[in-house]
Amino acid sequence: MKCPRCHSQVQPNAEHCEFCGFNSSVLCSKLGDHWVRLDRLTDPANCLRLGERRILESSLDEFERRFPQVFFAVYFGVLPQSFSSSEVAFWLLNHAAFGTQEITKRNEYGVVLVVDPSASTASFGLGYAIEMMASEIEAERILRLMSPHLLKGDYGRAVQTAINQLDKALRKIGKSSLRDPRVSSTHALATDLGLTPLRTPARTALVDQEPSNYRLD
Amino acid sequence: MNRSSFRVFFKATFALTFTYGLILGSEIDRVLPLPEWQAPEVGVNPISARAPILNGTPLIPSALLTAEDLQDLPPMLPAEPPSLNAQIDEERDFDLSLFLPDSLLGKPLHIEEQVLPTPAGEFRALDDSFIHTCRLSPPDCYLIDPDTHVSETQREDLSRFLEFHNRDAKISAYVVVTDRDQTIPEGVDLSQIGSGILTSRDSCLVVYPLGEPWRARVFLSNSVHRKADAGYLKSLIDDCATDAKEVTDPLEQMHRFTVRLSIRLFWLEKVTHAENPSLAEASMPTLGPVDTENREAALTASMVRESQVENSNPKKWIIGMCVLLSLIALVASVWAWVAIHHKRLRTHVWMLPEVEAAPRLGGVFSGGGGASIHYR
């Protein structure tokens, strides 16, 4: 894990960055501790055209239909110099309620893309659940694929690329979880419906076997 | 009065009217019966026998009919139909053989008298006008008959047959019809016949004396003649002439000769135009010029050999096609399976495993995981 501010390595249970002292409270002191409500496509920098916005809304709907637990949010904005895009992504995932199809979606299954066209930076913020499945390397790969479009100012295509690549990565995870009986032990009814249940009976045993990846409350 | 009351009143009025009408009609029938003819009125007049009768009772009283009325009646049919044979017998002065074949008229079949070959001393050379007419003949006229020896019907049949042959064959056939005692004079250049078409493509020219197929002369283009075996060419002519001599009618002879020539030219085409010399050798039939049975056997054998030689390559071709089709079917099925699988995956709803992680950096839902790039 990396610190959103200084990008140095952070320990899994660290309360603050050992190098720069970054913490959530540092951001909250500047951006506030209150909750904010945002659309999935928030574009105060006016980077997206109307047609692109419609297409992306449709793609996001399809993405959320296929991955009912996950949501993908995009924020285009010119940020103050004191904030990096990764910091804003971190703050948004912890303090924003995004207008997804289902209000019950939890932010730990959220993916936030923050693009600062002025500073030419783009950051992916991943919730805890997504972070366990899609690694930072995968996120960086997706950003690299987006960069040519971002460089050309084709923000719509860049976001579309991000959605497609994230879809692909999550599908791969879903397939591997289906193949892995430890992860994908299913209830009979859910199996009939072609769904993998959220809570599996083997979850406790799974956590016991791999404590490094899973943690009980 | 509202509408429903008016409708009920109208129906009641209509029912009463209808019932009264039925009662009144039956009463009128009872009061005014239909007329019935009495016995004196029926059969007194002899002409009543020709009056139309319905169920034994005359429809018109005989007493009321006059002779003028009977003239308007249709004539009575005879008891028996007239005999067709009697009419034919009456008109025997016509020659029915003009319309009916002899077999139907009971006449014995006409037996043609044996025609003897023209003596050598009575041959006449073709005159210059005949040759000139042949040279002026258009290239698409395959039956050249300047003296009109062939009847119009036969000419059409043969011309159509030669058209079919020349459309499909690589060696085209032209037939020049002469009289039975005519011969080709020495020194005549036959290559200019048909407006010179014979020199421009592989051709076969037959100068056919009508009625003497054994004197028919066959000329081939140089390119064909060089490749063809002399024995085969001799057997070709013999075969055509032998087949023509099976019948006695001169036109029928020429027809058979032409058909046989067409078959032989197709075989010759296989010899001269074959790319594989072995195929050419294999398709060369060995025929005896006279013995019909041996000839037929040889024809059958050569045809079987041809079919065997020709079928060897198609078998490989068919096997190749089958393998190719199998591969295409395999690729198509794999592609279909992949497409269906991908479609199923696209429409599948994925439920990701639920995991929990220790909070970092004070974040409730995210601990700063992700990536960042500077794209400029």
Short mmCIF file of N, CA, C and O in Angstrom, two decimals, chain A residues 96-141:
data_model
loop_
_atom_site.label_atom_id
_atom_site.label_comp_id
_atom_site.label_asym_id
_atom_site.label_seq_id
_atom_site.Cartn_x
_atom_site.Cartn_y
_atom_site.Cartn_z
N ALA A 96 -17.89 10.41 0.69
CA ALA A 96 -18.87 10.77 -0.35
C ALA A 96 -19.88 9.64 -0.53
O ALA A 96 -19.54 8.46 -0.40
N ALA A 97 -21.11 10.05 -0.77
CA ALA A 97 -22.16 9.09 -1.14
C ALA A 97 -22.46 9.33 -2.62
O ALA A 97 -22.92 10.40 -3.01
N PHE A 98 -22.16 8.31 -3.41
CA PHE A 98 -22.29 8.48 -4.86
C PHE A 98 -23.69 8.04 -5.32
O PHE A 98 -24.25 7.07 -4.79
N GLY A 99 -24.18 8.76 -6.29
CA GLY A 99 -25.52 8.48 -6.80
C GLY A 99 -25.52 7.29 -7.73
O GLY A 99 -25.65 7.43 -8.95
N THR A 100 -25.40 6.12 -7.16
CA THR A 100 -25.41 4.90 -7.96
C THR A 100 -26.84 4.41 -8.13
O THR A 100 -27.78 4.99 -7.59
N GLN A 101 -26.96 3.31 -8.89
CA GLN A 101 -28.30 2.76 -9.11
C GLN A 101 -28.92 2.31 -7.80
O GLN A 101 -30.09 2.49 -7.55
N GLU A 102 -28.11 1.71 -6.96
CA GLU A 102 -28.61 1.23 -5.68
C GLU A 102 -27.89 1.99 -4.57
O GLU A 102 -26.66 2.06 -4.54
N ILE A 103 -28.66 2.54 -3.69
CA ILE A 103 -28.09 3.36 -2.64
C ILE A 103 -27.38 2.50 -1.60
O ILE A 103 -26.59 2.98 -0.81
N THR A 104 -27.66 1.17 -1.65
CA THR A 104 -27.10 0.30 -0.62
C THR A 104 -25.65 -0.08 -0.89
O THR A 104 -25.06 -0.81 -0.10
N LYS A 105 -25.09 0.36 -1.99
CA LYS A 105 -23.72 -0.05 -2.30
C LYS A 105 -22.75 0.60 -1.31
O LYS A 105 -22.86 1.81 -1.03
N ARG A 106 -21.84 -0.20 -0.90
CA ARG A 106 -20.89 0.30 0.10
C ARG A 106 -19.65 0.83 -0.58
O ARG A 106 -19.21 0.32 -1.61
N ASN A 107 -19.09 1.83 0.05
CA ASN A 107 -17.93 2.48 -0.57
C ASN A 107 -16.69 1.59 -0.59
O ASN A 107 -15.77 1.85 -1.35
N GLU A 108 -16.67 0.56 0.23
CA GLU A 108 -15.49 -0.30 0.18
C GLU A 108 -15.45 -1.13 -1.11
O GLU A 108 -14.43 -1.71 -1.45
N TYR A 109 -16.59 -1.17 -1.82
CA TYR A 109 -16.61 -1.78 -3.15
C TYR A 109 -16.56 -0.71 -4.24
O TYR A 109 -16.90 -0.98 -5.38
N GLY A 110 -16.12 0.47 -3.87
CA GLY A 110 -16.12 1.56 -4.84
C GLY A 110 -14.76 1.76 -5.49
O GLY A 110 -13.72 1.45 -4.93
N VAL A 111 -14.81 2.28 -6.70
CA VAL A 111 -13.61 2.68 -7.43
C VAL A 111 -13.83 4.11 -7.87
O VAL A 111 -14.83 4.42 -8.52
N VAL A 112 -12.94 4.98 -7.48
CA VAL A 112 -13.08 6.40 -7.82
C VAL A 112 -11.91 6.79 -8.70
O VAL A 112 -10.75 6.52 -8.35
N LEU A 113 -12.23 7.41 -9.80
CA LEU A 113 -11.20 7.93 -10.69
C LEU A 113 -11.23 9.45 -10.60
O LEU A 113 -12.26 10.07 -10.85
N VAL A 114 -10.13 10.02 -10.20
CA VAL A 114 -10.03 11.48 -10.09
C VAL A 114 -9.04 11.96 -11.15
O VAL A 114 -7.90 11.47 -11.20
N VAL A 115 -9.49 12.85 -11.98
CA VAL A 115 -8.63 13.39 -13.04
C VAL A 115 -8.55 14.89 -12.87
O VAL A 115 -9.59 15.58 -12.76
N ASP A 116 -7.33 15.37 -12.83
CA ASP A 116 -7.10 16.82 -12.76
C ASP A 116 -6.52 17.25 -14.11
O ASP A 116 -5.32 17.06 -14.35
N PRO A 117 -7.34 17.76 -15.01
CA PRO A 117 -6.81 18.09 -16.35
C PRO A 117 -5.79 19.22 -16.31
O PRO A 117 -4.96 19.33 -17.20
N SER A 118 -5.85 20.04 -15.30
CA SER A 118 -4.90 21.14 -15.21
C SER A 118 -3.52 20.63 -14.82
O SER A 118 -2.51 21.01 -15.42
N ALA A 119 -3.48 19.74 -13.83
CA ALA A 119 -2.19 19.20 -13.39
C ALA A 119 -1.78 17.97 -14.18
O ALA A 119 -0.70 17.43 -13.94
N SER A 120 -2.67 17.51 -15.07
CA SER A 120 -2.41 16.31 -15.89
C SER A 120 -2.12 15.11 -15.01
O SER A 120 -1.17 14.36 -15.25
N THR A 121 -2.91 14.95 -14.00
CA THR A 121 -2.76 13.78 -13.14
C THR A 121 -4.07 13.02 -13.10
O THR A 121 -5.15 13.60 -13.23
N ALA A 122 -3.94 11.71 -12.91
CA ALA A 122 -5.12 10.85 -12.79
C ALA A 122 -4.82 9.81 -11.72
O ALA A 122 -3.70 9.29 -11.66
N SER A 123 -5.82 9.56 -10.88
CA SER A 123 -5.60 8.62 -9.77
C SER A 123 -6.80 7.71 -9.64
O SER A 123 -7.95 8.13 -9.86
N PHE A 124 -6.49 6.49 -9.30
CA PHE A 124 -7.53 5.53 -8.95
C PHE A 124 -7.55 5.38 -7.43
O PHE A 124 -6.51 5.16 -6.81
N GLY A 125 -8.73 5.53 -6.84
CA GLY A 125 -8.88 5.21 -5.43
C GLY A 125 -9.72 3.96 -5.32
O GLY A 125 -10.78 3.85 -5.94
N LEU A 126 -9.23 2.98 -4.57
CA LEU A 126 -9.94 1.71 -4.46
C LEU A 126 -10.41 1.52 -3.03
O LEU A 126 -9.68 1.81 -2.06
N GLY A 127 -11.63 1.03 -2.90
CA GLY A 127 -12.12 0.67 -1.58
C GLY A 127 -11.40 -0.57 -1.08
O GLY A 127 -10.71 -1.26 -1.82
N TYR A 128 -11.61 -0.86 0.20
CA TYR A 128 -10.89 -1.98 0.80
C TYR A 128 -11.18 -3.30 0.07
O TYR A 128 -10.28 -4.11 -0.16
N ALA A 129 -12.46 -3.54 -0.28
CA ALA A 129 -12.81 -4.81 -0.90
C ALA A 129 -12.20 -4.94 -2.29
O ALA A 129 -11.65 -5.99 -2.65
N ILE A 130 -12.28 -3.85 -3.03
CA ILE A 130 -11.71 -3.89 -4.39
C ILE A 130 -10.19 -3.99 -4.32
O ILE A 130 -9.56 -4.66 -5.14
N GLU A 131 -9.65 -3.35 -3.35
CA GLU A 131 -8.20 -3.35 -3.19
C GLU A 131 -7.66 -4.77 -2.99
O GLU A 131 -6.57 -5.09 -3.44
N MET A 132 -8.49 -5.60 -2.33
CA MET A 132 -8.06 -6.98 -2.12
C MET A 132 -8.08 -7.79 -3.41
O MET A 132 -7.39 -8.79 -3.53
N MET A 133 -8.92 -7.36 -4.33
CA MET A 133 -9.08 -8.15 -5.56
C MET A 133 -8.27 -7.57 -6.71
O MET A 133 -7.62 -8.29 -7.46
N ALA A 134 -8.35 -6.27 -6.91
CA ALA A 134 -7.58 -5.62 -7.98
C ALA A 134 -6.38 -4.94 -7.35
O ALA A 134 -6.54 -4.01 -6.55
N SER A 135 -5.26 -5.40 -7.73
CA SER A 135 -4.05 -4.87 -7.09
C SER A 135 -3.73 -3.48 -7.61
O SER A 135 -4.31 -2.99 -8.58
N GLU A 136 -2.79 -2.84 -6.94
CA GLU A 136 -2.34 -1.52 -7.39
C GLU A 136 -1.68 -1.59 -8.75
O GLU A 136 -1.74 -0.65 -9.54
N ILE A 137 -1.06 -2.74 -9.01
CA ILE A 137 -0.42 -2.91 -10.33
C ILE A 137 -1.47 -2.90 -11.42
O ILE A 137 -1.29 -2.29 -12.49
N GLU A 138 -2.58 -3.55 -11.15
CA GLU A 138 -3.67 -3.57 -12.13
C GLU A 138 -4.20 -2.16 -12.34
O GLU A 138 -4.49 -1.74 -13.47
N ALA A 139 -4.34 -1.43 -11.24
CA ALA A 139 -4.84 -0.05 -11.35
C ALA A 139 -3.88 0.81 -12.15
O ALA A 139 -4.29 1.64 -12.98
N GLU A 140 -2.61 0.59 -11.94
CA GLU A 140 -1.62 1.38 -12.68
C GLU A 140 -1.63 1.02 -14.16
O GLU A 140 -1.48 1.88 -15.03
N ARG A 141 -1.83 -0.24 -14.43
CA ARG A 141 -1.91 -0.67 -15.84
C ARG A 141 -3.09 -0.01 -16.54
O ARG A 141 -2.99 0.46 -17.67
#
